[in-house]
Coordinates of C-alpha atoms in Angstrom, one line a residue:
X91 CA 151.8 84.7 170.3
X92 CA 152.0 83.9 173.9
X93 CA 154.6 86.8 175.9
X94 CA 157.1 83.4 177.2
X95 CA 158.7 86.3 179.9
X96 CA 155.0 86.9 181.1
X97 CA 154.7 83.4 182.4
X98 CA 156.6 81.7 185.2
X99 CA 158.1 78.3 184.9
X100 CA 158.8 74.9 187.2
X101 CA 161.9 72.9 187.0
X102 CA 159.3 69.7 185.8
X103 CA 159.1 71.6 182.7
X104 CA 155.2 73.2 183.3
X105 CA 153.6 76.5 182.6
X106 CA 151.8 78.8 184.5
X107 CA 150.4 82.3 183.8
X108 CA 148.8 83.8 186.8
X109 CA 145.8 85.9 186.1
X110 CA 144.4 87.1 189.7
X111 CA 143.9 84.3 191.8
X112 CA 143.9 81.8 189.2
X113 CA 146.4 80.1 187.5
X114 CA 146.5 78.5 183.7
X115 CA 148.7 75.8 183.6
X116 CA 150.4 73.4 180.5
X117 CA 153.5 72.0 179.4
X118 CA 156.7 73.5 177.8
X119 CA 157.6 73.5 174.4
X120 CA 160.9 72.7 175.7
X121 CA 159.1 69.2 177.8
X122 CA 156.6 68.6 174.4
X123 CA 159.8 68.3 171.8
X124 CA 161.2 65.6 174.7
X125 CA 157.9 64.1 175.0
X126 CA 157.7 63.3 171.0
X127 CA 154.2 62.9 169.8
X128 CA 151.7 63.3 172.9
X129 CA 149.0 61.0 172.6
X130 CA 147.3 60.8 175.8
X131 CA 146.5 63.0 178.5
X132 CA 145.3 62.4 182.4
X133 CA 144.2 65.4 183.9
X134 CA 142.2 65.6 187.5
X135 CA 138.4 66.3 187.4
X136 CA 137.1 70.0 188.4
X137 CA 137.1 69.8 191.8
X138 CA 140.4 68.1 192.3
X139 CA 142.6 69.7 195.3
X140 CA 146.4 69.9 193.9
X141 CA 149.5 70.6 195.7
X142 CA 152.7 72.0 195.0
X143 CA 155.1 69.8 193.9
X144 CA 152.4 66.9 194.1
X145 CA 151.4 65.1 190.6
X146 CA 148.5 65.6 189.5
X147 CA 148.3 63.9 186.2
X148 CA 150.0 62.0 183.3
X149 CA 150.8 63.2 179.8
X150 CA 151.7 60.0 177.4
X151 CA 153.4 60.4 174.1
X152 CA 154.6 57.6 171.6
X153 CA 158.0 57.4 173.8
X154 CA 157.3 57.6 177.4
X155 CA 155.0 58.6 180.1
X156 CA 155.6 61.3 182.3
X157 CA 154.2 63.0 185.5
X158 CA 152.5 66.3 185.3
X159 CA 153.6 68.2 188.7
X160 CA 151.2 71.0 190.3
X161 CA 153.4 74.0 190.1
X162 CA 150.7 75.9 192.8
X163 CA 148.2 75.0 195.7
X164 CA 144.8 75.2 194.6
X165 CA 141.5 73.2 193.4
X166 CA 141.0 72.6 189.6
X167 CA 138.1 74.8 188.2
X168 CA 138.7 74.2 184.4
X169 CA 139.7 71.2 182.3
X170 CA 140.5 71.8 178.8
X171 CA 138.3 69.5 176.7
X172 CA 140.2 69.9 173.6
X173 CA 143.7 68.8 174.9
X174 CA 141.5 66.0 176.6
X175 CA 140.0 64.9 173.4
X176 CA 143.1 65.5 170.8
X177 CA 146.6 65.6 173.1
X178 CA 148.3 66.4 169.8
X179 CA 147.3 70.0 170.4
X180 CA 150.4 70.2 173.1
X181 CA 153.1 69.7 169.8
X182 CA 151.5 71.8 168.2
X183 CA 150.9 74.4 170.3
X184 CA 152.5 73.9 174.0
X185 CA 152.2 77.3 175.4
X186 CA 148.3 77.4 173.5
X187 CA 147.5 74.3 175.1
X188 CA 146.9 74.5 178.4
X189 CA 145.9 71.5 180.4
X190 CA 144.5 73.5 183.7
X191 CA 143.2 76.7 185.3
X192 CA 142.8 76.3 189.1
X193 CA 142.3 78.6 191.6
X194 CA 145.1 79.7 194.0
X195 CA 145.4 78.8 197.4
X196 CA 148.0 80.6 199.7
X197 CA 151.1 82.3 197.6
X198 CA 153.0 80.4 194.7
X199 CA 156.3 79.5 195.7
X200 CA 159.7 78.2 193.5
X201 CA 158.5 79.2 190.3
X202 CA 161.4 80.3 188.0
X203 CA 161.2 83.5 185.6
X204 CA 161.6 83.0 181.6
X205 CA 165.3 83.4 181.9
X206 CA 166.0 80.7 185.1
X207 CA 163.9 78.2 182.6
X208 CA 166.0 78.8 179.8
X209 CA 169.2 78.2 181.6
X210 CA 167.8 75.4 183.5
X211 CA 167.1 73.4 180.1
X212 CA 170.5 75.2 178.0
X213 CA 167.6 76.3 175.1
X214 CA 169.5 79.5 173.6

């Protein structure tokens, strides 16, 4: 099981676990239960330059279609193939499923600690 303290947390409801200079990033379990069933993902090729606060893809599910928002500054180095191919991994396993990993440019800045995301979405 994933340690939820050990990662940080943006306000858009993404993950991000910071491992040296680069960062892992998915959705929330807390964002996949309001997603519904995912069944699509749009995530940037390696390469891609992302920026803070920028989107940088689309996650689709059987009700809507939401942004994805780069919760660092960095370029892509890792897309993961299986969310790519089967998007229902995300439901059923958000924190497992990780969309990302880019490497970090400059220092993260505004991400919120385990306990500023669980008061920001009133999960107990």
């Amino acid at each position: 099981m994933t340690d939820l303290t050990a990662l940080k947390y943006t306000a858009e409801h993404e993950w991000v676990a910071l491992e040296g200079d680069v960062a892992t990033v998915g959705v929330t379990d807390f964002a996949a239960d309001q997603l519904g069933d995912v069944v699509y993902v749009d995530l940037p090729a390696v390469g891609t330059t992302i920026t803070s606060g920028q989107v940088f893809g689309e996650i689709e599910s059987t009700k809507s279609v939401s942004e994805l928002y780069a919760p660092v500054d960095g370029e892509v180095v890792e897309v993961n193939g299986d969310v790519d191919a089967d998007p229902a991994l995300v439901n059923a396993d958000a924190f497992g499923a990780w969309l990302i990993r880019v490497r970090v440019t400059g220092e993260p800045a505004g991400l919120l600690d385990r306990d500023a995301y669980v008061a920001l979405t009133g999960q107990a």
